[in-house]
mmCIF file of C-alpha atoms and ligand atoms in Angstrom:
data_model
loop_
_atom_site.group_PDB
_atom_site.id
_atom_site.type_symbol
_atom_site.label_atom_id
_atom_site.label_comp_id
_atom_site.label_asym_id
_atom_site.label_seq_id
_atom_site.Cartn_x
_atom_site.Cartn_y
_atom_site.Cartn_z
ATOM 1 C CA MET A 1 -14.005 -12.416 2.869
ATOM 2 C CA ARG A 2 -14.374 -9.897 5.027
ATOM 3 C CA ILE A 3 -12.113 -7.571 3.319
ATOM 4 C CA LEU A 4 -9.682 -4.677 5.754
ATOM 5 C CA VAL A 5 -8.687 -2.057 3.139
ATOM 6 C CA ILE A 6 -6.339 1.356 4.178
ATOM 7 C CA GLY A 7 -6.482 4.496 2.453
ATOM 8 C CA ALA A 8 -9.978 3.971 0.891
ATOM 9 C CA THR A 9 -10.469 7.174 -0.093
ATOM 10 C CA GLY A 10 -8.445 7.465 -2.358
ATOM 11 C CA ILE A 11 -7.726 7.131 -5.662
ATOM 12 C CA VAL A 12 -6.070 3.741 -5.111
ATOM 13 C CA GLY A 13 -7.771 2.725 -3.029
ATOM 14 C CA ALA A 14 -11.154 3.614 -3.847
ATOM 15 C CA ALA A 15 -10.766 1.149 -7.175
ATOM 16 C CA ALA A 16 -9.962 -1.616 -4.976
ATOM 17 C CA ALA A 17 -12.832 -0.738 -2.233
ATOM 18 C CA ASP A 18 -15.629 -0.673 -5.257
ATOM 19 C CA LEU A 19 -13.328 -3.785 -7.415
ATOM 20 C CA LEU A 20 -13.582 -5.898 -3.937
ATOM 21 C CA GLU A 21 -16.593 -4.864 -2.344
ATOM 22 C CA ALA A 22 -18.394 -6.665 -5.801
ATOM 23 C CA ASP A 23 -17.873 -10.381 -3.747
ATOM 24 C CA HIS A 24 -16.346 -9.403 -1.026
ATOM 25 C CA GLU A 25 -17.059 -7.607 2.261
ATOM 26 C CA VAL A 26 -15.247 -4.178 2.551
ATOM 27 C CA ILE A 27 -14.056 -2.714 5.414
ATOM 28 C CA ARG A 28 -12.765 0.861 4.668
ATOM 29 C CA ALA A 29 -10.294 3.040 7.066
ATOM 30 C CA SER A 30 -8.334 5.893 6.900
ATOM 31 C CA ARG A 31 -7.248 9.052 8.974
ATOM 32 C CA GLY A 32 -10.618 10.667 8.134
ATOM 33 C CA SER A 33 -12.925 7.307 7.686
ATOM 34 C CA LYS A 34 -15.846 6.050 10.376
ATOM 35 C CA VAL A 35 -13.281 3.266 10.967
ATOM 36 C CA THR A 36 -9.919 5.615 11.284
ATOM 37 C CA VAL A 37 -7.113 4.783 12.208
ATOM 38 C CA ASP A 38 -3.076 6.378 11.423
ATOM 39 C CA LEU A 39 -0.163 4.475 9.897
ATOM 40 C CA THR A 40 2.514 6.230 11.046
ATOM 41 C CA ASP A 41 0.500 5.404 15.087
ATOM 42 C CA ARG A 42 1.437 2.262 15.399
ATOM 43 C CA ALA A 43 -0.977 3.209 19.437
ATOM 44 C CA SER A 44 -3.903 3.878 16.568
ATOM 45 C CA ILE A 45 -2.960 0.340 14.544
ATOM 46 C CA ARG A 46 -3.237 -1.722 17.255
ATOM 47 C CA ASP A 47 -6.568 0.522 18.570
ATOM 48 C CA MET A 48 -8.455 -0.968 14.899
ATOM 49 C CA PHE A 49 -7.454 -3.973 14.291
ATOM 50 C CA ALA A 50 -9.370 -4.481 18.041
ATOM 51 C CA SER A 51 -12.565 -2.824 16.814
ATOM 52 C CA VAL A 52 -11.932 -4.759 13.804
ATOM 53 C CA GLY A 53 -11.409 -8.425 14.861
ATOM 54 C CA THR A 54 -10.170 -10.825 12.385
ATOM 55 C CA VAL A 55 -10.098 -10.395 8.808
ATOM 56 C CA ASP A 56 -9.253 -12.725 5.581
ATOM 57 C CA ALA A 57 -7.099 -9.778 4.193
ATOM 58 C CA VAL A 58 -5.836 -6.640 4.837
ATOM 59 C CA VAL A 59 -5.386 -4.255 1.694
ATOM 60 C CA SER A 60 -3.315 -0.850 1.935
ATOM 61 C CA CYS A 61 -3.279 1.936 0.093
ATOM 62 C CA THR A 62 -1.443 4.695 1.426
ATOM 63 C CA GLY A 63 1.899 5.936 1.515
ATOM 64 C CA SER A 64 2.733 9.806 1.101
ATOM 65 C CA VAL A 65 7.168 10.843 0.558
ATOM 66 C CA PRO A 66 8.292 13.995 -0.389
ATOM 67 C CA PHE A 67 10.138 15.178 -3.717
ATOM 68 C CA LYS A 68 11.985 17.292 -4.391
ATOM 69 C CA PRO A 69 14.965 17.149 -6.906
ATOM 70 C CA LEU A 70 18.270 15.380 -4.650
ATOM 71 C CA ALA A 71 20.509 18.176 -4.114
ATOM 72 C CA GLU A 72 17.043 19.557 -1.705
ATOM 73 C CA LEU A 73 16.130 16.406 -0.316
ATOM 74 C CA GLU A 74 16.985 16.931 3.156
ATOM 75 C CA GLU A 75 18.318 14.070 5.351
ATOM 76 C CA GLN A 76 14.664 14.333 7.603
ATOM 77 C CA ASP A 77 12.938 13.747 3.551
ATOM 78 C CA PHE A 78 14.364 10.773 3.932
ATOM 79 C CA HIS A 79 13.203 9.587 7.336
ATOM 80 C CA ALA A 80 9.792 11.217 6.426
ATOM 81 C CA ALA A 81 9.899 8.887 3.436
ATOM 82 C CA PHE A 82 10.787 5.665 5.174
ATOM 83 C CA ALA A 83 8.422 6.909 8.407
ATOM 84 C CA ASP A 84 5.593 7.027 6.963
ATOM 85 C CA LYS A 85 5.612 5.006 2.873
ATOM 86 C CA VAL A 86 7.954 2.230 4.587
ATOM 87 C CA MET A 87 6.811 1.600 8.501
ATOM 88 C CA GLY A 88 2.946 2.759 7.944
ATOM 89 C CA GLN A 89 3.159 -0.113 5.700
ATOM 90 C CA VAL A 90 5.786 -2.798 7.934
ATOM 91 C CA ASN A 91 3.676 -1.757 11.284
ATOM 92 C CA LEU A 92 -0.327 -3.150 9.493
ATOM 93 C CA VAL A 93 2.120 -6.506 8.915
ATOM 94 C CA THR A 94 3.024 -6.805 11.854
ATOM 95 C CA GLU A 95 0.332 -5.902 14.443
ATOM 96 C CA GLY A 96 -2.222 -6.730 11.910
ATOM 97 C CA LEU A 97 -0.216 -10.158 11.872
ATOM 98 C CA SER A 98 -2.062 -11.636 14.528
ATOM 99 C CA HIS A 99 -5.237 -10.722 13.348
ATOM 100 C CA VAL A 100 -5.752 -12.106 9.941
ATOM 101 C CA ALA A 101 -6.570 -15.212 9.725
ATOM 102 C CA ASP A 102 -5.394 -19.105 8.980
ATOM 103 C CA GLY A 103 -5.104 -18.987 4.635
ATOM 104 C CA GLY A 104 -5.820 -14.556 4.864
ATOM 105 C CA SER A 105 -3.123 -12.096 3.281
ATOM 106 C CA PHE A 106 -1.805 -8.666 3.543
ATOM 107 C CA THR A 107 -1.158 -6.624 0.366
ATOM 108 C CA LEU A 108 1.032 -3.206 0.262
ATOM 109 C CA THR A 109 1.352 -0.914 -2.764
ATOM 110 C CA THR A 110 4.395 0.715 -4.084
ATOM 111 C CA GLY A 111 5.088 1.909 -7.169
ATOM 112 C CA ILE A 112 7.643 2.632 -10.339
ATOM 113 C CA LEU A 113 9.407 4.011 -8.701
ATOM 114 C CA ALA A 114 11.102 0.866 -7.192
ATOM 115 C CA ARG A 115 12.718 -0.337 -10.467
ATOM 116 C CA GLU A 116 12.184 3.587 -12.814
ATOM 117 C CA PRO A 117 13.629 7.027 -12.021
ATOM 118 C CA ILE A 118 12.715 10.575 -12.455
ATOM 119 C CA ALA A 119 13.711 13.751 -11.027
ATOM 120 C CA THR A 120 12.411 14.351 -7.260
ATOM 121 C CA GLY A 121 11.856 10.750 -6.707
ATOM 122 C CA ALA A 122 15.088 9.649 -4.961
ATOM 123 C CA ALA A 123 12.842 9.683 -1.457
ATOM 124 C CA ALA A 124 10.273 7.388 -3.648
ATOM 125 C CA SER A 125 12.557 5.134 -5.208
ATOM 126 C CA LEU A 126 13.994 4.416 -1.582
ATOM 127 C CA ALA A 127 10.222 3.857 0.145
ATOM 128 C CA ASN A 128 9.282 1.714 -2.326
ATOM 129 C CA GLY A 129 12.633 -0.162 -3.333
ATOM 130 C CA ALA A 130 12.618 -1.379 0.560
ATOM 131 C CA LEU A 131 8.976 -2.095 1.165
ATOM 132 C CA GLU A 132 9.556 -4.343 -1.412
ATOM 133 C CA SER A 133 12.169 -6.273 -0.448
ATOM 134 C CA PHE A 134 10.037 -5.845 2.676
ATOM 135 C CA VAL A 135 7.119 -8.080 0.804
ATOM 136 C CA MET A 136 9.969 -10.505 -0.375
ATOM 137 C CA ALA A 137 11.626 -11.446 2.496
ATOM 138 C CA ALA A 138 8.421 -11.153 5.050
ATOM 139 C CA SER A 139 6.559 -13.864 2.696
ATOM 140 C CA ALA A 140 8.908 -16.305 3.654
ATOM 141 C CA GLU A 141 7.977 -16.153 7.119
ATOM 142 C CA MET A 142 4.369 -16.044 7.196
ATOM 143 C CA PRO A 143 2.545 -17.800 9.541
ATOM 144 C CA ARG A 144 -0.102 -20.342 9.256
ATOM 145 C CA GLY A 145 -0.280 -20.054 4.902
ATOM 146 C CA ILE A 146 -1.272 -15.942 5.104
ATOM 147 C CA ARG A 147 0.524 -14.766 2.041
ATOM 148 C CA ILE A 148 2.167 -10.900 1.129
ATOM 149 C CA ASN A 149 1.725 -9.407 -2.384
ATOM 150 C CA ALA A 150 3.054 -6.223 -3.480
ATOM 151 C CA VAL A 151 0.826 -4.171 -5.602
ATOM 152 C CA SER A 152 4.114 -1.369 -8.052
ATOM 153 C CA PRO A 153 1.878 0.816 -10.296
ATOM 154 C CA THR A 154 3.083 3.675 -12.760
ATOM 155 C CA VAL A 155 1.412 6.706 -12.839
ATOM 156 C CA LEU A 156 -2.425 6.352 -13.326
ATOM 157 C CA VAL A 157 -3.770 8.254 -15.795
ATOM 158 C CA GLU A 158 -6.193 9.855 -13.217
ATOM 159 C CA ALA A 159 -3.695 10.457 -10.548
ATOM 160 C CA GLU A 160 -2.893 14.148 -13.049
ATOM 161 C CA ASN A 161 -1.240 16.849 -10.652
ATOM 162 C CA TYR A 162 2.199 14.208 -11.200
ATOM 163 C CA HIS A 163 1.419 13.425 -15.006
ATOM 164 C CA ALA A 164 4.107 15.982 -15.780
ATOM 165 C CA SER A 165 6.802 14.383 -13.613
ATOM 166 C CA PHE A 166 6.817 11.760 -15.694
ATOM 167 C CA PRO A 167 7.321 12.182 -19.130
ATOM 168 C CA GLY A 168 6.547 10.320 -21.630
ATOM 169 C CA PHE A 169 5.740 7.157 -18.887
ATOM 170 C CA PRO A 170 3.216 5.255 -19.590
ATOM 171 C CA GLN A 171 -0.654 5.317 -17.530
ATOM 172 C CA VAL A 172 -3.116 3.369 -15.865
ATOM 173 C CA PRO A 173 -6.189 3.699 -14.992
ATOM 174 C CA ALA A 174 -7.118 3.256 -11.605
ATOM 175 C CA ALA A 175 -9.742 0.168 -12.314
ATOM 176 C CA ASP A 176 -6.517 -1.548 -14.121
ATOM 177 C CA VAL A 177 -4.283 -1.316 -10.706
ATOM 178 C CA ALA A 178 -7.519 -2.372 -8.948
ATOM 179 C CA ARG A 179 -7.999 -5.764 -10.464
ATOM 180 C CA ALA A 180 -4.261 -7.011 -8.847
ATOM 181 C CA PHE A 181 -5.582 -6.339 -5.876
ATOM 182 C CA VAL A 182 -8.058 -8.865 -6.918
ATOM 183 C CA ARG A 183 -5.436 -11.323 -7.681
ATOM 184 C CA SER A 184 -3.701 -10.838 -4.530
ATOM 185 C CA VAL A 185 -6.295 -10.696 -2.526
ATOM 186 C CA GLN A 186 -8.701 -13.496 -4.155
ATOM 187 C CA GLY A 187 -4.982 -15.757 -5.878
ATOM 188 C CA VAL A 188 -2.324 -18.479 -4.766
ATOM 189 C CA GLU A 189 0.404 -15.901 -4.993
ATOM 190 C CA THR A 190 3.005 -14.380 -2.601
ATOM 191 C CA GLY A 191 5.873 -12.541 -2.136
ATOM 192 C CA ARG A 192 5.612 -11.480 -5.338
ATOM 193 C CA VAL A 193 5.216 -7.802 -7.227
ATOM 194 C CA PHE A 194 2.524 -7.109 -9.644
ATOM 195 C CA ALA A 195 3.716 -4.321 -11.584
ATOM 196 C CA LEU A 196 1.649 -2.898 -14.079
HETATM 197 N N1 NAP B 1 -1.708 8.007 -7.860
HETATM 198 C C1 NAP B 1 -0.352 7.298 -8.719
HETATM 199 O O1 NAP B 1 -0.351 7.477 -9.525
HETATM 200 C C2 NAP B 1 0.313 6.537 -7.958
HETATM 201 C C3 NAP B 1 1.575 5.828 -9.136
HETATM 202 C C4 NAP B 1 2.330 4.606 -8.136
HETATM 203 C C5 NAP B 1 1.768 4.733 -6.463
HETATM 204 N N2 NAP B 1 0.982 5.331 -6.077
HETATM 205 C C6 NAP B 1 0.992 5.213 -4.219
HETATM 206 O O2 NAP B 1 -0.505 4.547 -3.990
HETATM 207 C C7 NAP B 1 -0.766 4.575 -3.049
HETATM 208 C C8 NAP B 1 -1.729 5.220 -2.644
HETATM 209 O O3 NAP B 1 -2.218 6.552 -3.357
HETATM 210 P P1 NAP B 1 -3.136 7.474 -4.495
HETATM 211 O O4 NAP B 1 -2.711 8.578 -5.623
HETATM 212 O O5 NAP B 1 -4.023 6.729 -3.735
HETATM 213 O O6 NAP B 1 -2.901 8.857 -2.669
HETATM 214 P P2 NAP B 1 -4.015 9.253 -1.926
HETATM 215 O O7 NAP B 1 -5.839 9.599 -3.826
HETATM 216 O O8 NAP B 1 -3.305 10.757 -1.786
HETATM 217 O O9 NAP B 1 -4.165 8.763 -1.487
HETATM 218 C C9 NAP B 1 -4.171 8.420 0.080
HETATM 219 C C10 NAP B 1 -5.294 7.742 0.933
HETATM 220 O O10 NAP B 1 -4.437 6.611 2.080
HETATM 221 C C11 NAP B 1 -4.983 7.615 3.797
HETATM 222 N N3 NAP B 1 -3.337 8.007 4.229
HETATM 223 C C12 NAP B 1 -3.091 9.232 4.247
HETATM 224 N N4 NAP B 1 -1.709 9.135 4.828
HETATM 225 C C13 NAP B 1 -2.632 7.622 5.454
HETATM 226 C C14 NAP B 1 -1.943 6.988 7.201
HETATM 227 N N5 NAP B 1 -1.012 7.869 7.834
HETATM 228 N N6 NAP B 1 -2.794 6.308 7.808
HETATM 229 C C15 NAP B 1 -4.221 6.472 7.392
HETATM 230 N N7 NAP B 1 -4.681 5.953 6.036
HETATM 231 C C16 NAP B 1 -3.634 7.258 5.747
HETATM 232 C C17 NAP B 1 -5.855 8.536 3.182
HETATM 233 O O11 NAP B 1 -6.629 9.061 3.718
HETATM 234 P P3 NAP B 1 -7.096 10.379 4.904
HETATM 235 O O12 NAP B 1 -6.251 11.476 4.489
HETATM 236 O O13 NAP B 1 -8.498 9.541 4.872
HETATM 237 O O14 NAP B 1 -6.186 9.430 5.729
HETATM 238 C C18 NAP B 1 -6.986 8.649 1.509
HETATM 239 O O15 NAP B 1 -8.023 6.843 1.575
HETATM 240 C C19 NAP B 1 0.279 5.709 -2.663
HETATM 241 O O16 NAP B 1 1.432 4.724 -1.938
HETATM 242 C C20 NAP B 1 1.501 6.072 -3.718
HETATM 243 O O17 NAP B 1 2.190 5.932 -3.626
HETATM 244 C C21 NAP B 1 0.461 6.053 -6.753
#
């Protein structure tokens, strides 16, 4: 398969791209990669697909959100979380649909905060929950046998900066998260949230 991985320089994206590359052609894209895209800019997404052409799978491992105590979260923080993590990946799907081959797939990244709370995590929870609901609904309307799933990890072993914010939470190695992307891309499931 020909697989486009957005965010392939990050912790999650690099692990997913490396594992997928064992069996597939992987095109790595991000703001700082040779194949350039800024998911917060719809025109940039269009330009990326115009240059990359048709792919069998699109994998997105991006999305940043502000972490602040609830009392300090302002409306603009929630908008920022929504604009980056949610609309960045939603626009990737809507702009990318015509560039994905029949029977292809999209796999987005959400996170445990869709279902479990932490202090400072309200904007992140909002974004992850919205994205998981989008995946559930969009899967029912995907044309040409195209599938869509989300990978929703707990905090990663490698993400040491976040460990203090997830006291007592299980941690997952990036290599395990990468396998969930392989399951989504190579499997038959759709509308699923792979939580780990
Ligand atoms: N780390 C964790 O413990 C953890 C746990 C659960 C969920 N997640 C989720 O997993 C996803 C990835 O997390 P991560 O820890 O791997 O992040 P990361 O290490 O910071 O990597 C982010 C990746 O996304 C790219 N990127 C950032 N903004 C972009 C944009 N606007 N357009 C295109 N590419 C962009 C970055 O490259 P450039 O800077 O070159 O653009 C980089 O390749 C996020 O949604 C995060 O919430 C992470």
